[in-house]
Amino acid sequence: MSLISMRAFLNRSFAVAAVAAMPFTLQAQAEKLPPAKDLIAKFVTATNAVPVMAKHTSVRTKGKFEMAAAGVAGDLEISQARPNKTIMRITLAGMGQIEQGFDGTTAWAVNPMQGPRILSGKELDQVREESSFGASSRQGPNVASAETVEKTTMNGEPCYKVKMVWKSGRETFDCYSVASGLLIASVAKQESPMGTVDVTNLISDYKDFGGQKVATRLTQQVMGQEQVLTISSVEYDAADAPTFEMPAAIKALMEKKP
């Protein structure tokens, strides 16, 4: 499973001619990179996500949201249900509630500073693809391809960087720990009301919930700000239909659509 609205990454490609022109030692190094499918399979095995999630139709995650530099903190709740419904709510003291959801067709967001919005274009593509129940395991029809592009260091440890190409054409990069096989970081270009922004996610503190290893700390760096999401509980088959219902403000916007 995953925390939604946090992925679409930096572009990187290698031309055949450029690879052919590389010194032998660099070619040999490149040839030693493990295939992306093996890295993803190792991650799936390390977390035990697929067999656990196969037994359930929904999952509800709760925790805390914090932006220390701005003195902002609040409660976080994320619910997902098969095949592709999702909703995230962050309740901030003194500010109100931030919500984003997808009901299988329509993606929407409500923010005290921006008001209600129905998402479209690249924002809709991103939410739709990340709402798939198998998206966090990098499996399913929304994933077009995966390629290991380099061995590097992120979040304090060596990792393999995997380029993901999604059905919509957007690209993301995931970094899998050489030692554990767990996903430890990602670097993304994410669509937002302010345009495309660069996002770095540092992923850590995996803990067992119902037989599945779940990352309980996500440090998100975007536009010079740092946000921390900390997970405290994961409940299976706890999300019901009303959980995914659109807020009244979104329903009003839908009624105004031609």
XYZ file of C-alpha atoms in Angstrom:
258
model
C 0.000 0.000 0.000
C 1.055 3.538 -0.291
C 0.555 7.081 0.774
C -1.207 8.685 -2.102
C -0.317 11.837 -4.065
C 3.391 11.541 -3.836
C 4.769 10.173 -7.043
C 5.807 11.258 -10.732
C 9.556 11.408 -11.109
C 12.673 12.858 -12.876
C 13.319 11.669 -16.456
C 16.477 9.682 -17.249
C 17.326 7.699 -20.406
C 20.372 6.210 -22.127
C 20.767 6.128 -25.929
C 22.102 2.911 -27.465
C 24.933 4.808 -29.145
C 25.989 6.357 -25.844
C 26.107 2.966 -24.117
C 28.148 1.521 -26.983
C 30.655 4.356 -26.589
C 31.141 3.825 -22.830
C 34.466 2.490 -21.559
C 34.488 -1.258 -20.974
C 34.548 -0.867 -17.170
C 31.421 1.290 -17.212
C 29.663 -1.116 -19.559
C 30.488 -3.983 -17.219
C 29.139 -2.008 -14.273
C 25.916 -1.271 -16.159
C 25.515 -4.924 -17.080
C 25.622 -5.887 -13.384
C 22.491 -3.917 -12.537
C 19.733 -6.335 -11.482
C 16.590 -6.306 -13.641
C 13.793 -4.064 -12.376
C 11.388 -7.008 -12.238
C 13.716 -8.795 -9.811
C 14.028 -5.725 -7.583
C 10.259 -5.275 -7.511
C 9.772 -8.968 -6.764
C 12.276 -8.725 -3.898
C 10.407 -5.710 -2.505
C 7.068 -7.528 -2.729
C 8.576 -10.526 -0.938
C 10.226 -8.358 1.734
C 6.950 -6.606 2.564
C 4.656 -9.624 2.017
C 2.198 -7.098 0.573
C 0.637 -9.135 -2.236
C -0.561 -12.186 -0.254
C -1.805 -9.992 2.595
C -3.671 -7.515 0.407
C -5.156 -10.347 -1.662
C -7.173 -11.345 1.414
C -8.726 -7.908 1.889
C -10.969 -5.491 0.004
C -9.957 -2.296 1.782
C -7.380 -0.796 4.115
C -7.444 2.221 6.429
C -4.232 3.891 7.603
C -4.028 6.464 10.402
C -1.235 8.646 11.666
C 0.116 12.184 11.940
C 1.049 14.947 9.515
C 3.653 17.544 10.471
C 5.310 20.537 8.827
C 7.613 21.637 11.652
C 9.033 24.755 9.984
C 5.525 26.187 9.595
C 4.338 25.019 13.009
C 1.614 22.912 11.376
C 0.513 19.455 12.554
C -2.592 17.311 12.467
C -4.215 13.901 12.136
C -3.850 11.863 8.950
C -6.202 9.188 7.608
C -5.955 7.341 4.286
C -8.451 4.749 3.036
C -8.224 2.570 -0.075
C -10.679 0.035 -1.489
C -10.777 -2.291 -4.447
C -10.438 -1.750 -7.282
C -9.327 1.887 -7.239
C -11.090 4.027 -4.640
C -9.045 6.182 -2.320
C -9.353 9.133 0.034
C -6.892 11.061 2.184
C -7.868 13.426 4.987
C -5.550 15.648 7.008
C -7.161 17.567 9.875
C -5.111 20.616 10.896
C -5.833 22.391 14.170
C -7.065 25.924 13.527
C -6.999 25.505 9.736
C -9.562 22.849 8.873
C -9.421 19.728 6.751
C -7.426 18.911 3.622
C -9.018 16.143 1.534
C -8.248 14.384 -1.713
C -10.143 11.466 -3.173
C -10.917 9.290 -6.168
C -14.150 7.311 -6.504
C -13.096 5.298 -9.536
C -14.093 8.008 -11.992
C -13.716 11.484 -10.498
C -10.694 12.845 -8.624
C -11.173 15.828 -6.354
C -9.474 17.918 -3.684
C -10.605 20.290 -0.940
C -8.134 22.653 0.694
C -8.933 25.500 3.133
C -6.618 27.800 1.167
C -7.686 26.782 -2.359
C -11.238 25.620 -1.912
C -12.837 22.622 -3.674
C -11.464 21.419 -7.015
C -12.276 18.656 -9.487
C -8.977 17.346 -10.823
C -8.300 16.911 -14.521
C -5.445 16.351 -16.954
C -2.144 15.184 -15.468
C -3.410 15.587 -11.900
C -6.274 13.197 -12.675
C -3.910 10.716 -14.363
C -1.643 10.704 -11.324
C -4.408 10.142 -8.788
C -6.145 7.515 -10.953
C -2.992 5.441 -11.364
C -1.895 5.699 -7.739
C -5.378 4.749 -6.521
C -5.102 1.264 -8.006
C -5.026 -1.350 -5.218
C -1.778 -2.814 -6.602
C -0.019 0.462 -7.342
C 2.246 0.432 -4.265
C 3.635 -2.966 -5.324
C 4.285 -1.583 -8.804
C 2.006 -4.145 -10.396
C -1.179 -4.024 -12.416
C -2.355 -2.602 -15.740
C -1.377 0.987 -14.891
C 2.356 0.135 -14.971
C 3.688 0.146 -18.528
C 7.356 -0.660 -17.906
C 10.175 -0.699 -15.348
C 13.942 -0.386 -15.886
C 16.907 -0.308 -13.501
C 18.979 2.759 -14.424
C 21.729 3.008 -11.804
C 23.112 2.103 -8.416
C 23.225 5.158 -6.170
C 22.823 6.280 -2.553
C 19.642 7.775 -1.102
C 18.255 8.098 2.405
C 21.674 7.159 3.762
C 22.142 3.774 2.083
C 23.051 2.199 -1.263
C 20.098 1.502 -3.517
C 19.081 0.626 -7.054
C 17.118 3.289 -8.901
C 14.246 1.965 -11.011
C 12.534 4.035 -13.672
C 8.802 3.362 -13.859
C 6.729 4.361 -16.883
C 3.008 4.461 -16.218
C 0.117 3.945 -18.606
C -0.454 7.717 -18.858
C 3.176 8.230 -19.918
C 4.348 9.815 -16.665
C 7.613 8.583 -15.209
C 8.654 7.857 -11.629
C 11.906 6.717 -10.048
C 12.007 4.363 -7.046
C 15.101 3.487 -5.010
C 15.293 -0.039 -3.547
C 17.764 -0.802 -0.754
C 20.617 -3.057 -1.849
C 20.656 -4.688 1.590
C 16.967 -5.174 2.406
C 15.186 -4.823 -0.914
C 12.775 -2.321 0.648
C 11.712 0.895 -1.049
C 13.671 3.642 0.751
C 13.286 6.743 -1.446
C 11.749 8.262 -4.535
C 12.284 11.427 -6.556
C 9.300 12.787 -8.414
C 7.735 15.467 -10.506
C 4.243 15.906 -9.090
C 1.337 17.831 -10.561
C -0.170 20.500 -8.309
C -2.373 23.620 -8.544
C 0.895 25.584 -8.841
C 2.124 23.464 -11.734
C 4.709 20.705 -11.803
C 6.905 20.547 -8.691
C 9.883 18.387 -7.739
C 9.246 16.054 -4.818
C 11.693 13.856 -2.910
C 10.302 11.164 -0.610
C 12.462 9.462 2.033
C 10.768 6.253 3.191
C 11.693 4.400 6.382
C 10.729 2.688 9.654
C 8.965 -0.388 8.255
C 6.751 -2.186 10.784
C 4.492 -5.236 10.678
C 0.734 -4.747 10.375
C -1.317 -7.894 9.849
C 1.644 -9.742 8.352
C 2.600 -6.924 5.981
C 5.616 -4.642 6.394
C 4.489 -1.031 6.007
C 6.683 2.082 5.950
C 5.616 4.181 8.932
C 7.617 7.317 8.196
C 7.595 9.344 4.989
C 9.611 12.557 4.823
C 8.500 14.578 1.820
C 10.641 17.441 0.559
C 8.904 19.848 -1.828
C 9.506 23.495 -2.758
C 11.977 23.991 0.086
C 9.542 22.646 2.680
C 9.672 19.363 4.579
C 6.555 17.409 5.514
C 6.571 14.277 7.663
C 3.851 11.614 7.605
C 3.987 9.106 10.461
C 1.782 5.993 10.434
C 0.486 4.598 13.741
C -2.142 2.040 12.665
C -3.280 -0.028 9.668
C -6.757 -1.633 9.655
C -7.939 -4.078 7.005
C -11.522 -4.233 5.686
C -12.441 -1.218 7.828
C -13.317 1.229 5.033
C -16.971 1.322 3.964
C -18.825 3.087 1.133
C -19.581 6.350 3.019
C -15.836 6.762 3.597
C -15.349 7.521 -0.102
C -18.350 9.788 -0.532
C -17.635 13.177 -2.100
C -17.872 16.213 0.194
C -20.860 18.512 -0.325
C -18.630 21.184 -1.895
C -17.460 18.737 -4.576
C -20.990 17.517 -5.228
C -21.994 21.151 -5.814
C -19.225 21.558 -8.373
C -20.276 18.347 -10.108
C -23.832 19.658 -10.422
C -22.520 22.787 -12.153
C -20.556 20.848 -14.755
C -22.097 21.043 -18.255
